[in-house]
Short mmCIF file of C-alpha atoms (C1' of nucleotides) in Angstrom, two decimals:
data_model
loop_
_atom_site.label_atom_id
_atom_site.label_comp_id
_atom_site.label_asym_id
_atom_site.label_seq_id
_atom_site.Cartn_x
_atom_site.Cartn_y
_atom_site.Cartn_z
CA UNK A 1 24.76 24.87 -37.09
CA UNK A 2 26.66 25.51 -33.80
CA UNK A 3 30.19 24.12 -33.54
CA UNK A 4 29.77 24.24 -29.76
CA UNK A 5 26.42 22.94 -28.78
CA UNK A 6 25.33 22.36 -25.10
CA UNK A 7 26.25 19.23 -23.44
CA UNK A 8 22.70 17.47 -23.40
CA UNK A 9 21.17 17.35 -19.66
CA UNK A 10 21.59 13.98 -17.71
CA UNK A 11 18.72 12.51 -15.96
CA UNK A 12 19.01 13.98 -12.64
CA UNK A 13 15.37 12.05 -10.79
CA UNK A 14 15.21 12.82 -6.93
CA UNK A 15 13.19 10.96 -4.18
CA UNK A 16 12.01 13.10 -1.47
CA UNK A 17 11.04 11.98 1.42
CA UNK A 18 9.37 13.80 4.49
CA UNK A 19 11.12 13.19 7.75
CA UNK A 20 9.11 11.50 10.27
CA UNK A 21 6.38 13.11 8.43
CA UNK A 22 3.36 12.03 10.80
CA UNK A 23 4.95 13.06 13.70
CA UNK A 24 6.26 15.88 13.17
CA UNK A 25 2.99 17.34 11.87
CA UNK A 26 1.71 16.40 15.20
CA UNK A 27 4.53 18.50 16.90
CA UNK A 28 3.55 21.40 14.70
CA UNK A 29 0.42 20.72 16.62
CA UNK A 30 1.63 20.21 20.16
CA UNK A 31 5.09 21.72 20.48
CA UNK A 32 5.02 20.79 24.15
CA UNK A 33 5.73 17.35 23.07
CA UNK A 34 9.11 17.92 21.66
CA UNK A 35 11.97 15.75 22.92
CA UNK A 36 8.87 13.23 24.70
CA UNK A 37 8.59 9.75 23.78
CA UNK A 38 5.55 9.60 21.22
CA UNK A 39 3.72 7.42 19.58
CA UNK A 40 1.20 7.67 16.65
CA UNK A 41 -1.73 4.51 15.95
CA UNK A 42 -4.89 3.22 17.42
CA UNK A 43 -7.47 5.35 18.78
CA UNK A 44 -10.96 6.36 16.56
CA UNK A 45 -11.24 9.50 18.75
CA UNK A 46 -10.16 13.16 17.81
CA UNK A 47 -7.42 13.98 20.54
CA UNK A 48 -8.75 17.59 20.19
CA UNK A 49 -11.90 16.91 21.16
CA UNK A 50 -10.81 15.11 24.17
CA UNK A 51 -8.38 17.77 25.73
CA UNK A 52 -11.09 20.26 24.80
CA UNK A 53 -13.49 18.58 27.22
CA UNK A 54 -11.11 18.45 29.97
CA UNK A 55 -9.15 21.77 29.28
CA UNK A 56 -11.94 24.36 27.28
CA UNK A 57 -10.05 27.16 25.17
CA UNK A 58 -7.01 26.42 26.41
CA UNK A 59 -4.83 27.05 23.17
CA UNK A 60 -3.78 23.22 22.37
CA UNK A 61 0.44 24.10 22.89
CA UNK A 62 -0.40 25.00 26.18
CA UNK A 63 -2.00 21.73 27.21
CA UNK A 64 0.74 19.94 29.94
CA UNK A 65 2.22 16.70 28.31
CA UNK A 66 1.34 15.04 31.22
CA UNK A 67 -2.45 14.89 30.55
CA UNK A 68 -1.82 13.36 27.19
CA UNK A 69 -3.29 9.58 27.04
CA UNK A 70 0.03 7.18 27.25
CA UNK A 71 0.71 4.03 25.80
CA UNK A 72 0.13 1.50 28.84
CA UNK A 73 -3.25 2.32 29.31
CA UNK A 74 -3.87 1.64 25.82
CA UNK A 75 -6.64 -1.22 25.19
CA UNK A 76 -7.56 -2.53 21.93
CA UNK A 77 -5.70 -4.58 18.86
CA UNK A 78 -3.86 -1.76 16.88
CA UNK A 79 -0.35 -1.47 16.01
CA UNK A 80 1.83 1.69 16.25
CA UNK A 81 1.76 3.60 13.07
CA UNK A 82 5.16 5.84 13.60
CA UNK A 83 6.85 7.20 16.46
CA UNK A 84 9.17 9.88 17.14
CA UNK A 85 13.00 9.71 17.45
CA UNK A 86 12.47 9.72 21.31
CA UNK A 87 10.42 7.02 21.39
CA UNK A 88 12.65 4.90 18.86
CA UNK A 89 15.48 5.18 21.65
CA UNK A 90 12.99 2.70 23.46
CA UNK A 91 12.89 -0.07 20.34
CA UNK A 92 9.76 1.23 19.73
CA UNK A 93 8.54 1.31 15.75
CA UNK A 94 6.06 1.41 12.86
CA UNK A 95 3.92 -2.07 12.98
CA UNK A 96 4.35 -2.96 16.47
CA UNK A 97 1.70 -4.23 18.75
CA UNK A 98 0.24 -1.68 20.78
CA UNK A 99 0.86 -4.22 23.69
CA UNK A 100 4.62 -5.08 22.70
CA UNK A 101 5.10 -1.39 22.81
CA UNK A 102 3.46 -0.63 25.78
CA UNK A 103 5.67 -2.97 27.57
CA UNK A 104 8.95 -1.24 25.99
CA UNK A 105 7.75 2.22 26.32
CA UNK A 106 4.89 2.14 28.95
CA UNK A 107 4.97 6.03 29.48
CA UNK A 108 5.22 6.72 25.62
CA UNK A 109 2.50 9.23 24.98
CA UNK A 110 -0.15 8.04 22.62
CA UNK A 111 -1.72 10.25 19.86
CA UNK A 112 -4.48 8.95 17.46
CA UNK A 113 -3.68 8.64 13.41
CA UNK A 114 -5.03 12.17 12.24
CA UNK A 115 -5.35 11.57 8.20
CA UNK A 116 -7.10 14.78 7.36
CA UNK A 117 -4.63 17.00 9.13
CA UNK A 118 -1.71 14.88 7.48
CA UNK A 119 -3.24 15.20 4.03
CA UNK A 120 -3.40 19.37 4.43
CA UNK A 121 -0.09 19.28 4.87
CA UNK A 122 1.20 17.10 1.85
CA UNK A 123 -0.70 18.96 -0.48
CA UNK A 124 1.24 22.03 0.97
CA UNK A 125 4.49 20.74 0.62
CA UNK A 126 3.75 19.17 -3.19
CA UNK A 127 2.41 22.31 -3.89
CA UNK A 128 5.74 24.37 -3.08
CA UNK A 129 7.58 21.45 -5.13
CA UNK A 130 5.41 21.53 -8.57
CA UNK A 131 5.55 25.49 -8.12
CA UNK A 132 9.48 24.93 -8.77
CA UNK A 133 9.90 21.74 -10.56
CA UNK A 134 6.39 20.58 -12.25
CA UNK A 135 7.01 17.12 -13.38
CA UNK A 136 6.43 15.13 -9.97
CA UNK A 137 5.46 11.87 -9.19
CA UNK A 138 3.18 11.02 -6.08
CA UNK A 139 4.38 8.55 -4.04
CA UNK A 140 1.77 8.58 -1.22
CA UNK A 141 1.50 11.19 1.30
CA UNK A 142 5.09 12.05 2.45
CA UNK A 143 6.80 11.03 -0.86
CA UNK A 144 7.45 12.31 -4.26
CA UNK A 145 9.99 11.79 -7.26
CA UNK A 146 10.65 14.81 -9.18
CA UNK A 147 12.07 15.09 -12.25
CA UNK A 148 14.77 17.65 -12.17
CA UNK A 149 16.65 16.86 -15.33
CA UNK A 150 15.17 20.15 -17.62
CA UNK A 151 14.68 22.22 -14.49
CA UNK A 152 16.44 25.21 -14.24
CA UNK A 153 19.83 24.74 -11.69
CA UNK A 154 18.64 20.57 -11.84
CA UNK A 155 22.11 20.35 -13.28
CA UNK A 156 24.11 21.92 -10.72
CA UNK A 157 26.13 19.97 -8.36
CA UNK A 158 24.38 16.71 -10.51
CA UNK A 159 20.96 18.17 -8.29
CA UNK A 160 22.50 19.56 -5.08
CA UNK A 161 21.75 23.26 -5.75
CA UNK A 162 18.07 22.46 -6.73
CA UNK A 163 17.52 19.89 -3.60
CA UNK A 164 18.48 22.40 -1.02
CA UNK A 165 16.19 25.32 -2.90
CA UNK A 166 13.35 22.31 -2.07
CA UNK A 167 14.01 21.72 1.53
CA UNK A 168 14.43 25.29 2.40
CA UNK A 169 11.26 26.25 0.65
CA UNK A 170 9.33 23.54 2.31
CA UNK A 171 10.59 24.20 5.99
CA UNK A 172 10.21 28.07 5.01
CA UNK A 173 6.73 27.45 4.42
CA UNK A 174 5.80 24.27 6.58
CA UNK A 175 8.29 24.21 9.38
CA UNK A 176 8.88 20.80 8.14
CA UNK A 177 11.83 18.93 7.15
CA UNK A 178 12.64 16.50 4.50
CA UNK A 179 15.90 14.10 2.84
CA UNK A 180 16.39 13.92 -0.84
CA UNK A 181 18.64 11.56 -3.09
CA UNK A 182 19.35 12.66 -6.45
CA UNK A 183 20.18 10.09 -8.73
CA UNK A 184 20.30 8.98 -12.81
CA UNK A 185 16.82 7.02 -11.95
CA UNK A 186 13.90 6.52 -9.43
CA UNK A 187 15.58 3.38 -8.19
CA UNK A 188 19.15 4.84 -7.09
CA UNK A 189 17.33 8.14 -6.14
CA UNK A 190 15.22 6.07 -3.42
CA UNK A 191 18.13 4.83 -1.58
CA UNK A 192 19.80 7.63 -1.99
CA UNK A 193 16.91 9.99 0.01
CA UNK A 194 17.76 7.31 2.70
CA UNK A 195 21.47 8.21 3.23
CA UNK A 196 21.32 11.07 5.25
CA UNK A 197 17.86 11.14 7.07
CA UNK A 198 16.68 13.41 8.66
CA UNK A 199 17.32 16.70 6.31
CA UNK A 200 20.10 14.68 4.29
CA UNK A 201 21.00 15.61 0.57
CA UNK A 202 22.70 12.41 -1.40
CA UNK A 203 23.25 12.98 -4.62
CA UNK A 204 24.51 9.64 -6.60
CA UNK A 205 26.33 9.30 -10.10
CA UNK A 206 26.01 6.09 -12.45
CA UNK A 207 30.08 5.69 -11.29
CA UNK A 208 28.95 5.83 -7.74
CA UNK A 209 27.31 2.31 -8.54
CA UNK A 210 29.96 -0.18 -6.97
CA UNK A 211 30.94 2.50 -3.84
CA UNK A 212 27.83 3.17 -2.65
CA UNK A 213 25.20 0.92 -3.94
CA UNK A 214 26.83 -2.34 -4.07
CA UNK A 215 27.82 -2.45 -0.25
CA UNK A 216 24.07 -2.20 0.80
CA UNK A 217 21.80 -5.45 1.92
CA UNK A 218 19.48 -6.44 -1.26
CA UNK A 219 16.13 -5.54 0.83
CA UNK A 220 17.14 -1.85 0.43
CA UNK A 221 16.04 -2.03 -2.90
CA UNK A 222 12.66 -1.10 -3.48
CA UNK A 223 10.82 -4.29 -4.02
CA UNK A 224 12.88 -6.97 -2.69
CA UNK A 225 10.71 -7.54 1.05
CA UNK A 226 11.05 -9.69 3.51
CA UNK A 227 10.09 -13.02 1.55
CA UNK A 228 12.47 -12.07 -1.43
CA UNK A 229 15.31 -11.43 0.37
CA UNK A 230 15.16 -14.54 3.17
CA UNK A 231 15.32 -16.38 -0.20
CA UNK A 232 18.24 -14.35 -1.73
CA UNK A 233 19.98 -14.78 1.38
CA UNK A 234 19.49 -18.72 1.58
CA UNK A 235 21.38 -18.57 -2.03
CA UNK A 236 24.52 -16.78 0.31
CA UNK A 237 23.25 -13.41 -1.41
CA UNK A 238 23.46 -10.91 1.18
CA UNK A 239 24.45 -7.35 -0.63
CA UNK A 240 23.55 -5.46 -3.50
CA UNK A 241 27.20 -6.00 -4.89
CA UNK A 242 26.70 -9.88 -4.29
CA UNK A 243 23.12 -10.34 -6.23
CA UNK A 244 25.02 -8.35 -9.21
CA UNK A 245 27.55 -10.65 -9.36
CA UNK A 246 24.92 -14.09 -9.49
CA UNK A 247 24.62 -15.43 -12.54
CA UNK A 248 21.57 -14.34 -13.96
CA UNK A 249 20.27 -17.56 -15.31
CA UNK A 250 20.43 -18.83 -11.68
CA UNK A 251 18.04 -15.92 -10.95
CA UNK A 252 16.04 -16.37 -13.75
CA UNK A 253 15.48 -20.17 -12.51
CA UNK A 254 15.06 -19.34 -8.74
CA UNK A 255 12.51 -16.24 -9.22
CA UNK A 256 10.88 -16.35 -12.75
CA UNK A 257 11.56 -14.82 -15.79
CA UNK A 258 10.15 -11.36 -14.54
CA UNK A 259 11.30 -10.84 -10.95
CA UNK A 260 14.86 -12.51 -12.22
CA UNK A 261 15.23 -9.81 -15.05
CA UNK A 262 14.12 -7.37 -12.81
CA UNK A 263 16.56 -8.22 -9.72
CA UNK A 264 19.48 -8.23 -12.09
CA UNK A 265 18.71 -4.64 -13.55
CA UNK A 266 18.20 -3.24 -10.11
CA UNK A 267 21.72 -4.90 -8.87
CA UNK A 268 23.34 -3.11 -11.63
CA UNK A 269 21.72 0.53 -11.09
CA UNK A 270 19.28 -0.19 -13.85
CA UNK A 271 16.03 1.40 -14.15
CA UNK A 272 14.30 3.53 -17.03
CA UNK A 273 10.84 3.63 -15.63
CA UNK A 274 9.28 6.93 -16.76
CA UNK A 275 7.81 9.41 -13.85
CA UNK A 276 4.18 9.02 -13.42
CA UNK A 277 2.63 12.60 -12.91
CA UNK A 278 -1.01 11.04 -13.14
CA UNK A 279 -2.69 7.86 -12.57
CA UNK A 280 -6.52 6.91 -11.98
CA UNK A 281 -7.35 4.37 -8.81
CA UNK A 282 -7.61 0.83 -9.48
CA UNK A 283 -9.60 0.07 -6.73
CA UNK A 284 -10.67 1.30 -3.24
CA UNK A 285 -11.82 -1.06 -0.54
CA UNK A 286 -12.54 -0.57 3.26
CA UNK A 287 -11.86 -2.94 6.01
CA UNK A 288 -12.00 -3.35 9.72
CA UNK A 289 -10.48 -5.30 12.30
CA UNK A 290 -12.97 -6.62 15.06
CA UNK A 291 -12.06 -5.73 18.78
CA UNK A 292 -12.44 -9.70 19.44
CA UNK A 293 -12.63 -12.55 16.87
CA UNK A 294 -16.51 -13.08 15.54
CA UNK A 295 -18.09 -16.18 14.47
CA UNK A 296 -19.97 -16.05 11.14
CA UNK A 297 -22.93 -18.32 13.25
CA UNK A 298 -22.85 -16.86 16.69
CA UNK A 299 -22.45 -13.18 15.52
CA UNK A 300 -23.93 -13.51 12.83
CA UNK A 301 -26.07 -9.95 13.04
CA UNK A 302 -22.85 -7.95 14.24
CA UNK A 303 -21.16 -9.25 11.38
CA UNK A 304 -24.00 -8.61 9.16
CA UNK A 305 -23.92 -4.74 10.30
CA UNK A 306 -20.52 -4.25 9.91
CA UNK A 307 -20.16 -5.62 6.51
CA UNK A 308 -23.32 -3.44 5.59
CA UNK A 309 -21.11 -0.64 6.87
CA UNK A 310 -18.34 -1.11 4.59
CA UNK A 311 -20.45 -1.76 1.40
CA UNK A 312 -21.99 1.75 2.67
CA UNK A 313 -18.24 3.25 3.29
CA UNK A 314 -17.01 2.16 -0.25
CA UNK A 315 -20.30 3.20 -1.97
CA UNK A 316 -19.27 6.40 -0.46
CA UNK A 317 -15.84 6.87 -1.21
CA UNK A 318 -16.82 5.98 -4.72
CA UNK A 319 -19.42 8.46 -5.02
CA UNK A 320 -17.38 10.77 -3.73
CA UNK A 321 -14.77 10.80 -6.14
CA UNK A 322 -16.76 9.59 -8.70
CA UNK A 323 -15.82 6.16 -9.86
CA UNK A 324 -17.91 2.90 -10.51
CA UNK A 325 -16.37 -0.12 -10.41
CA UNK A 326 -17.62 -3.95 -11.70
CA UNK A 327 -15.51 -6.35 -9.98
CA UNK A 328 -16.29 -6.56 -5.99
CA UNK A 329 -14.58 -8.39 -4.01
CA UNK A 330 -14.30 -9.26 -0.44
CA UNK A 331 -11.80 -10.17 2.12
CA UNK A 332 -11.63 -12.50 5.24
CA UNK A 333 -8.87 -12.98 8.03
CA UNK A 334 -9.63 -15.71 9.67
CA UNK A 335 -8.31 -16.25 13.62
CA UNK A 336 -5.18 -18.00 12.43
CA UNK A 337 -4.33 -15.18 10.11
CA UNK A 338 -4.59 -16.85 6.98
CA UNK A 339 -6.63 -14.44 4.35
CA UNK A 340 -9.33 -15.22 1.48
CA UNK A 341 -10.49 -13.29 -0.88
CA UNK A 342 -13.55 -13.77 -3.39
CA UNK A 343 -14.30 -11.59 -6.18
CA UNK A 344 -16.98 -11.11 -8.92
CA UNK A 345 -17.03 -9.28 -12.07
CA UNK A 346 -20.50 -8.05 -12.47
CA UNK A 347 -22.01 -6.87 -16.15
CA UNK A 348 -22.43 -3.28 -15.65
CA UNK A 349 -20.08 -1.03 -13.05
CA UNK A 350 -21.81 0.27 -10.18
CA UNK A 351 -21.03 2.74 -7.25
CA UNK A 352 -24.38 2.00 -5.26
CA UNK A 353 -23.91 0.44 -1.46
CA UNK A 354 -26.77 -1.99 -1.96
CA UNK A 355 -25.96 -3.34 -5.16
CA UNK A 356 -22.42 -3.89 -3.44
CA UNK A 357 -23.95 -5.39 -1.00
CA UNK A 358 -25.05 -7.85 -2.67
CA UNK A 359 -22.61 -9.11 -5.08
CA UNK A 360 -20.64 -8.95 -1.81
CA UNK A 361 -22.73 -10.93 -0.42
CA UNK A 362 -22.71 -13.52 -3.15
CA UNK A 363 -18.53 -13.92 -2.97
CA UNK A 364 -19.31 -14.65 0.65
CA UNK A 365 -21.43 -17.72 -0.24
CA UNK A 366 -18.04 -19.12 -2.12
CA UNK A 367 -15.63 -18.61 0.82
CA UNK A 368 -15.69 -21.23 4.44
CA UNK A 369 -16.95 -19.76 7.34
CA UNK A 370 -16.21 -22.44 9.85
CA UNK A 371 -12.93 -20.68 11.54
CA UNK A 372 -13.68 -17.48 13.53
CA UNK A 373 -12.74 -14.01 11.38
CA UNK A 374 -10.51 -11.79 12.73
CA UNK A 375 -11.13 -8.66 9.83
CA UNK A 376 -13.80 -8.42 7.21
CA UNK A 377 -13.29 -6.27 4.02
CA UNK A 378 -15.30 -5.20 0.74
CA UNK A 379 -13.27 -4.05 -2.26
CA UNK A 380 -14.76 -2.45 -5.53
CA UNK A 381 -12.09 -2.93 -8.76
CA UNK A 382 -11.80 -2.19 -11.99
CA UNK A 383 -12.98 0.91 -11.43
CA UNK A 384 -13.63 3.78 -14.15
CA UNK A 385 -14.56 7.07 -13.81
CA UNK A 386 -18.48 7.48 -13.68
CA UNK A 387 -21.00 8.97 -15.86
CA UNK A 388 -24.29 10.02 -14.54
CA UNK A 389 -25.81 7.45 -16.03
CA UNK A 390 -23.87 4.63 -14.84
CA UNK A 391 -24.12 5.72 -11.19
CA UNK A 392 -27.77 5.36 -11.01
CA UNK A 393 -27.15 1.50 -11.93
CA UNK A 394 -28.16 -0.42 -9.13
CA UNK A 395 -29.57 -4.02 -8.01
CA UNK A 396 -30.53 -4.66 -11.32
CA UNK A 397 -26.80 -5.02 -12.52
CA UNK A 398 -26.13 -7.83 -10.78
CA UNK A 399 -27.12 -11.08 -12.72
CA UNK A 400 -28.20 -12.75 -9.28
CA UNK A 401 -31.64 -13.34 -7.92
CA UNK A 402 -30.83 -14.04 -4.47
CA UNK A 403 -32.08 -11.37 -1.98
CA UNK A 404 -29.93 -12.84 1.19
CA UNK A 405 -26.54 -13.55 2.06
CA UNK A 406 -25.11 -15.69 4.98
CA UNK A 407 -24.82 -12.21 6.85
CA UNK A 408 -28.22 -10.92 6.66
CA UNK A 409 -30.47 -11.08 9.30
"C1'" DT B 1 -3.78 -9.59 25.43
"C1'" DC B 2 1.33 -9.92 19.10
"C1'" DT B 3 0.52 -8.60 14.09
"C1'" DG B 4 -3.71 -1.69 11.27
"C1'" DG B 5 -5.87 -0.33 6.68
"C1'" DG B 6 -5.45 1.08 2.09
"C1'" DG B 7 -3.32 0.49 -2.04
"C1'" DT B 8 -0.62 -1.75 -7.12
"C1'" DC B 9 1.43 -5.44 -8.99
"C1'" DC B 10 2.61 -9.81 -10.30
"C1'" DT B 11 2.43 -14.95 -10.29
"C1'" DT B 12 -0.63 -18.80 -10.59
"C1'" DT B 13 -4.71 -21.57 -10.78
"C1'" DT B 14 -8.83 -22.57 -12.82
"C1'" DC B 15 -12.47 -22.53 -16.36
"C1'" DC B 16 -14.42 -21.74 -20.82
"C1'" DT B 17 -13.73 -21.51 -25.90
"C1'" DT B 18 -12.18 -22.48 -29.89
"C1'" DT C 1 -17.58 -37.63 -29.76
"C1'" DC C 2 -13.61 -38.05 -27.19
"C1'" DT C 3 -8.75 -35.95 -26.13
"C1'" DG C 4 -5.93 -32.59 -26.19
"C1'" DA C 5 -3.42 -28.03 -27.11
"C1'" DA C 6 -3.51 -22.85 -26.71
"C1'" DG C 7 -5.13 -18.82 -25.53
"C1'" DG C 8 -7.88 -15.32 -22.44
"C1'" DA C 9 -10.36 -14.06 -19.10
"C1'" DA C 10 -11.50 -14.27 -14.07
"C1'" DA C 11 -10.33 -15.71 -9.81
"C1'" DA C 12 -7.31 -16.40 -5.77
"C1'" DG C 13 -2.99 -15.67 -3.56
"C1'" DG C 14 0.83 -13.49 -2.18
"C1'" DA C 15 4.38 -9.77 -2.07
"C1'" DC C 16 5.36 -5.66 -0.95
"C1'" DC C 17 5.03 -0.41 -0.46
"C1'" DC C 18 3.25 3.93 2.83
#
DNA sequence: TCTGGGGTCCTTTTCCTT
DNA sequence: TCTGAAGGAAAAGGACCC
């Protein structure tokens, strides 16, 4: 046996977050908009098509900014998905209603969301990461966790060297920038990646907890949202440090066994969750907010058409991705923003639009329809991979003889 | 002219069975 | 037969995230 074994590598987990991802991807396509206030959101029509109609074969990057649609001309109920830093300077930000944003910055250019494009760049940068560091957890279109622990060079300077390599490789290949936090676990890495945005790298060690994490607001913890934060504040707990010093029993009493214990551990920087490198979807859904609130009786035909369309779109998603599910559910949002959901578990998993429509129709019968509706959604859960045989199971699977529902014409 | 869409996970309630 | 306890599954709601 060797008398001087190598020190065991310490766990180093990185969180990588693309900087203003959607906006940056749009600026690759329309570089002439750089530095201008731009918001992304709403709109169902491809902007390229609209611009081509007017400008024919002119390359997209040469179309003058003044012909792009602007926020003050927007009509509808959408929200801002994201905004460039120039637009944020006017107070415009994600999840803000378009109308409010238009008041703050009427001249902001408005680009529709183009998911296909973002997914393309998402695959691109993730491929670059896994070529270098193969253990990666996908956390959505613009975010990943990466295990640096056993990657060559992953321990150097606590992970900073590898983080720099990833940043440079991604930028060279895509022109996009990202921020990376490296820490002993996912919880701290996630917080660290926000420290120096954009293009930041933050390396945190367990010994940095009190100096760098405890001064932060509780809501910086991934998992403490507006509700939990408000409750903590009402208890006089504002920072993660204060949370750490709070009597555990008090947290258990106020938040329940599980959440209380989780909060306590989070405040002490404890998180041993492994990276999840492959996962299956649990549910798929489609929902839509109407241009105007609809009434179950007066607007029955319109609602029926929307309902059918949602079922067809979910069915299409399931079939394309190869899944069937046996819990069929609906979601309604009333004009007062109250939400109601109903679901129904059937004997055999399905992915057929008609069968989904029928099961969802049964759910619809159990929900009050006296108020006007703002949103309607259809969900299929308890998913499993579809075998060919399962995918053709249709109406027979549903244990009901009902042939119509409230939205049927 | 406030407040999208697509998810996951957790807690509580309800219903059914033993 | 009635009552209650206990436990599991399904349903409903809610919080949170990107």
